[in-house]
Structures are given as C-alpha cells and as structure tokens.
JSON list of C-alpha atoms in Angstrom, two decimals:
[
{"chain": "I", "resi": 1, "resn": "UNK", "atom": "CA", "xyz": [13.49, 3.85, -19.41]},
{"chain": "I", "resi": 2, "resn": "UNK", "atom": "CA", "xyz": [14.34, 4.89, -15.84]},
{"chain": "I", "resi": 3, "resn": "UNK", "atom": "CA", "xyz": [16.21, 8.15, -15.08]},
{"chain": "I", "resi": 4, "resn": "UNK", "atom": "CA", "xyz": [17.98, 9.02, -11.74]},
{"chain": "I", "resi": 5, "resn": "UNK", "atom": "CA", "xyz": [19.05, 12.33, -11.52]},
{"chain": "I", "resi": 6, "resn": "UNK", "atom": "CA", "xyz": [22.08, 14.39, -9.95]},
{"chain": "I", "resi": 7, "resn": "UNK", "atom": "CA", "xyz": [19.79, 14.53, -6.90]},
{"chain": "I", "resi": 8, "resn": "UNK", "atom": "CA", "xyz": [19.11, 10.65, -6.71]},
{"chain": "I", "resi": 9, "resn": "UNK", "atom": "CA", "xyz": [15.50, 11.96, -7.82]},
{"chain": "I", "resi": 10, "resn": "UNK", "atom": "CA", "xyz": [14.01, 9.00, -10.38]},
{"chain": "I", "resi": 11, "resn": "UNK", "atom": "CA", "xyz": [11.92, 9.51, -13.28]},
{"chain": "I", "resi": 12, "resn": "UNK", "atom": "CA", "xyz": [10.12, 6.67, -15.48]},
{"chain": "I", "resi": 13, "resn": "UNK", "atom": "CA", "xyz": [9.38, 7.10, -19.26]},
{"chain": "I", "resi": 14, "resn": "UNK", "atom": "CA", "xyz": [9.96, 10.52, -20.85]},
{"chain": "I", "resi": 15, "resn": "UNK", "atom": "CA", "xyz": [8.54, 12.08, -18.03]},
{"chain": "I", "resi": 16, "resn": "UNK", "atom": "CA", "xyz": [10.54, 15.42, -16.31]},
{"chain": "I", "resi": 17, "resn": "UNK", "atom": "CA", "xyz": [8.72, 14.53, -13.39]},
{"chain": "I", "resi": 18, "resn": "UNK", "atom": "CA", "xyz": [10.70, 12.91, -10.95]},
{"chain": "I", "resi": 19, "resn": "UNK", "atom": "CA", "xyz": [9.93, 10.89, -7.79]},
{"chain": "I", "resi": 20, "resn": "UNK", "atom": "CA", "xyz": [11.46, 9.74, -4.38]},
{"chain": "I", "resi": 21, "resn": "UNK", "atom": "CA", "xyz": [12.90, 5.71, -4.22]},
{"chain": "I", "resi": 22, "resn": "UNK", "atom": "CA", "xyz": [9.55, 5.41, -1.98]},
{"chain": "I", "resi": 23, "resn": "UNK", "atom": "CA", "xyz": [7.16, 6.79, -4.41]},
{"chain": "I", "resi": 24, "resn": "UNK", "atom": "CA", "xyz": [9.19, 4.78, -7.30]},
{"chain": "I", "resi": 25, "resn": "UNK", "atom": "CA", "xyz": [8.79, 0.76, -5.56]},
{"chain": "I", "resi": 26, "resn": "UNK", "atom": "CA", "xyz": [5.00, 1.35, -5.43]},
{"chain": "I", "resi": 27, "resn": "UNK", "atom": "CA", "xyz": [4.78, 3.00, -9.18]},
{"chain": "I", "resi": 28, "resn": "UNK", "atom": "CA", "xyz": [6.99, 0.18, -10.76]},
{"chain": "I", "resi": 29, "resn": "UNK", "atom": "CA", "xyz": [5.13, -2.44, -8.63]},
{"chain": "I", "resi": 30, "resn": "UNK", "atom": "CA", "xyz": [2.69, -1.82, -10.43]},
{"chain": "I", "resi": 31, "resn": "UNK", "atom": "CA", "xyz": [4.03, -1.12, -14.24]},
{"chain": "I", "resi": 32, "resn": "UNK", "atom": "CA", "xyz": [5.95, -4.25, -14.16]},
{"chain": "I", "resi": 33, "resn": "UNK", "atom": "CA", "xyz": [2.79, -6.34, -13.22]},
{"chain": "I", "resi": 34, "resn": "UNK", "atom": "CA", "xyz": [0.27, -4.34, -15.83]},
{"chain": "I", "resi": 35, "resn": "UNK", "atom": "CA", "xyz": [2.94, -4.30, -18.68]},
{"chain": "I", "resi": 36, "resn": "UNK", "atom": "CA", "xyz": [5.44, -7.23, -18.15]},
{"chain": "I", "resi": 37, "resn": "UNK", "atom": "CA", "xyz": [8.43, -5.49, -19.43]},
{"chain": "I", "resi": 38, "resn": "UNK", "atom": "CA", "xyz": [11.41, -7.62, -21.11]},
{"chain": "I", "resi": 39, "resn": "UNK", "atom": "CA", "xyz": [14.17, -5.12, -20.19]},
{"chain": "I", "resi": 40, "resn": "UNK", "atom": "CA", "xyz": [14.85, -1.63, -17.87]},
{"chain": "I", "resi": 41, "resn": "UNK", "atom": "CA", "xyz": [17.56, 0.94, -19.33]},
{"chain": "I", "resi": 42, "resn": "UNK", "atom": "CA", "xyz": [18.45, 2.77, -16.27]},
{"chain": "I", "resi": 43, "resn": "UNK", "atom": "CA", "xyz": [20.59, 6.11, -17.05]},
{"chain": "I", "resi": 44, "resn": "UNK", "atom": "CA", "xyz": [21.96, 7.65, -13.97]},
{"chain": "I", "resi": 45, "resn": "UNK", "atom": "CA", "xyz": [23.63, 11.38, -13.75]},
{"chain": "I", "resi": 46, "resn": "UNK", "atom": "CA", "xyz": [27.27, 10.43, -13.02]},
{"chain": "I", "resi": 47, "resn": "UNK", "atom": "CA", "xyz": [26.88, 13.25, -10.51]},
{"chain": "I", "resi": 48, "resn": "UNK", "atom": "CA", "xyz": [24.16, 11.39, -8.75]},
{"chain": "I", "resi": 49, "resn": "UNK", "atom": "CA", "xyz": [24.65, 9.09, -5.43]},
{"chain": "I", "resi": 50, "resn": "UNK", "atom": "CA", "xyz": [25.25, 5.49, -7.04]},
{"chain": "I", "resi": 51, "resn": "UNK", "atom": "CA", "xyz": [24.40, 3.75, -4.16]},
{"chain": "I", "resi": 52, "resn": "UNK", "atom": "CA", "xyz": [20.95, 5.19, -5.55]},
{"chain": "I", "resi": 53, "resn": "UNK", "atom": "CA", "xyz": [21.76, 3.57, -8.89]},
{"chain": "I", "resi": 54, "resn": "UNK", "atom": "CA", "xyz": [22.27, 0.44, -6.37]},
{"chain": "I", "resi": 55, "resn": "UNK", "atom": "CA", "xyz": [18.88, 0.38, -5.18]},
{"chain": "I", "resi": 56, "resn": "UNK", "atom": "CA", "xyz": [16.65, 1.38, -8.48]},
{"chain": "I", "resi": 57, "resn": "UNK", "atom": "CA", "xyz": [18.01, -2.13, -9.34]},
{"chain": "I", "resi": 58, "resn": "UNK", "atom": "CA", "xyz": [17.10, -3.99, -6.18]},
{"chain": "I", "resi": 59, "resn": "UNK", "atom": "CA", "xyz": [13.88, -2.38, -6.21]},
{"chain": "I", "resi": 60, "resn": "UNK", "atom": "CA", "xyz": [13.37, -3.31, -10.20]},
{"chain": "I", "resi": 61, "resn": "UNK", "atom": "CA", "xyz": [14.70, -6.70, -9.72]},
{"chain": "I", "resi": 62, "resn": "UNK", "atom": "CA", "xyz": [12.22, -7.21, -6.47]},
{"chain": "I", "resi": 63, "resn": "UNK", "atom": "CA", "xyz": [9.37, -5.96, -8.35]},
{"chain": "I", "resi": 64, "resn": "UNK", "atom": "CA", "xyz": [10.13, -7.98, -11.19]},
{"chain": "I", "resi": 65, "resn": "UNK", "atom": "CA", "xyz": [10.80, -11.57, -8.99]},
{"chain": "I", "resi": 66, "resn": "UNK", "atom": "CA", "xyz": [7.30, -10.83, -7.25]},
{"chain": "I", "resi": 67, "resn": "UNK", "atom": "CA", "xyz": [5.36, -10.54, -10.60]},
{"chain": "I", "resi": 68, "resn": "UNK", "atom": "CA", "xyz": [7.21, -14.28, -11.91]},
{"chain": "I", "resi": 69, "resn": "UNK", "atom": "CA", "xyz": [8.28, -11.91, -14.82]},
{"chain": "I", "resi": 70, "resn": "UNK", "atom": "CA", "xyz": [12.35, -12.30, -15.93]},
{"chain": "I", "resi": 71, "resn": "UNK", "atom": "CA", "xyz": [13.63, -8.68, -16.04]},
{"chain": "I", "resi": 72, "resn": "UNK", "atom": "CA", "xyz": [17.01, -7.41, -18.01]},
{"chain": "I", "resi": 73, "resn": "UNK", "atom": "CA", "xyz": [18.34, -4.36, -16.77]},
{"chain": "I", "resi": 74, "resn": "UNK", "atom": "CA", "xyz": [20.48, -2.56, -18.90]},
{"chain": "I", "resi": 75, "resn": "UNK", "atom": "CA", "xyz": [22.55, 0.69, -17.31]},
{"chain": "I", "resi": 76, "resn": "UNK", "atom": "CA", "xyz": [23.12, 3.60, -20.38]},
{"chain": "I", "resi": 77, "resn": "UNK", "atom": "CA", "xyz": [26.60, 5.23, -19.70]},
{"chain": "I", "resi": 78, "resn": "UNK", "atom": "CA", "xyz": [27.09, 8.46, -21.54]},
{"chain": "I", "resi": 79, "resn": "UNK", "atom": "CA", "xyz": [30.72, 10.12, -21.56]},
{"chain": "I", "resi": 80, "resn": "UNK", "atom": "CA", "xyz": [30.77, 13.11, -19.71]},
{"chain": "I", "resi": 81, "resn": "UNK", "atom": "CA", "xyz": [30.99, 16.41, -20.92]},
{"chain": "I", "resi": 82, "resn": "UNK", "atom": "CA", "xyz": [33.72, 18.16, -21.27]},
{"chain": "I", "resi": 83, "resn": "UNK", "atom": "CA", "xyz": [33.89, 21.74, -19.08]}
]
C-alpha cells in the first residue's frame, strides 16, 4: 500500500512516516526487486497535487519494468467527507 498525502508527501506500508518522490524511487527500487509484488494500491488525499499521484505511478511502473516483474496498480478512491 502506498499513501500520498495532502502535501504530495508518500508513505509505504502502514508506516506514518512519509518521504519525498526522491527518497520514494530509491526505497521502491528496491522493495519491488526483494519482494516481487503482484499489485500497488495507491490512496492519494484528494487534497493532494495529482500530478504527484501521476508520478508515484511512473516511478512504480519504472521500478517494476526494470526488475522484469508485471506490476498492477490499483488507485483506492474514498468519498470525501462531508464538512
């Protein structure tokens, strides 16, 4: 699971650490090549920049074509809530 944040911040996992896009090509570089994942579920904060959304999935699909490994990537939409 992959987590982008209101900030464009990304988090993997369950983690509340978060990361920049930088720190996040290196970290899932190397995940996807150690674990050979089947699928991604990306949630993104609607309030968030999607052209960040945009490039989590470059980045995962990159990672993913480098390591020979075929990579689904799934995007969880929540409704907003209500103010």
């Amino acid at each position: 699971n992959i987590g982008i944040d209101s900030n464009g911040r990304i988090s993997i996992g369950e983690s509340p650490r978060t990361m920049s896009l930088e720190v996040f090509r290196a970290t899932i570089g190397i995940y996807i090549a150690n674990r050979h994942p089947k699928a991604a579920n990306i949630r993104a904060d609607a309030r968030g920049p999607v052209g960040r959304l945009m490039e989590v999935m470059g980045v995962l699909t990159e990672s993913a074509a480098r390591q020979n490994v075929e990579l689904k990537l799934n995007i969880i939409a929540e409704p907003l809530a209500k103010p």
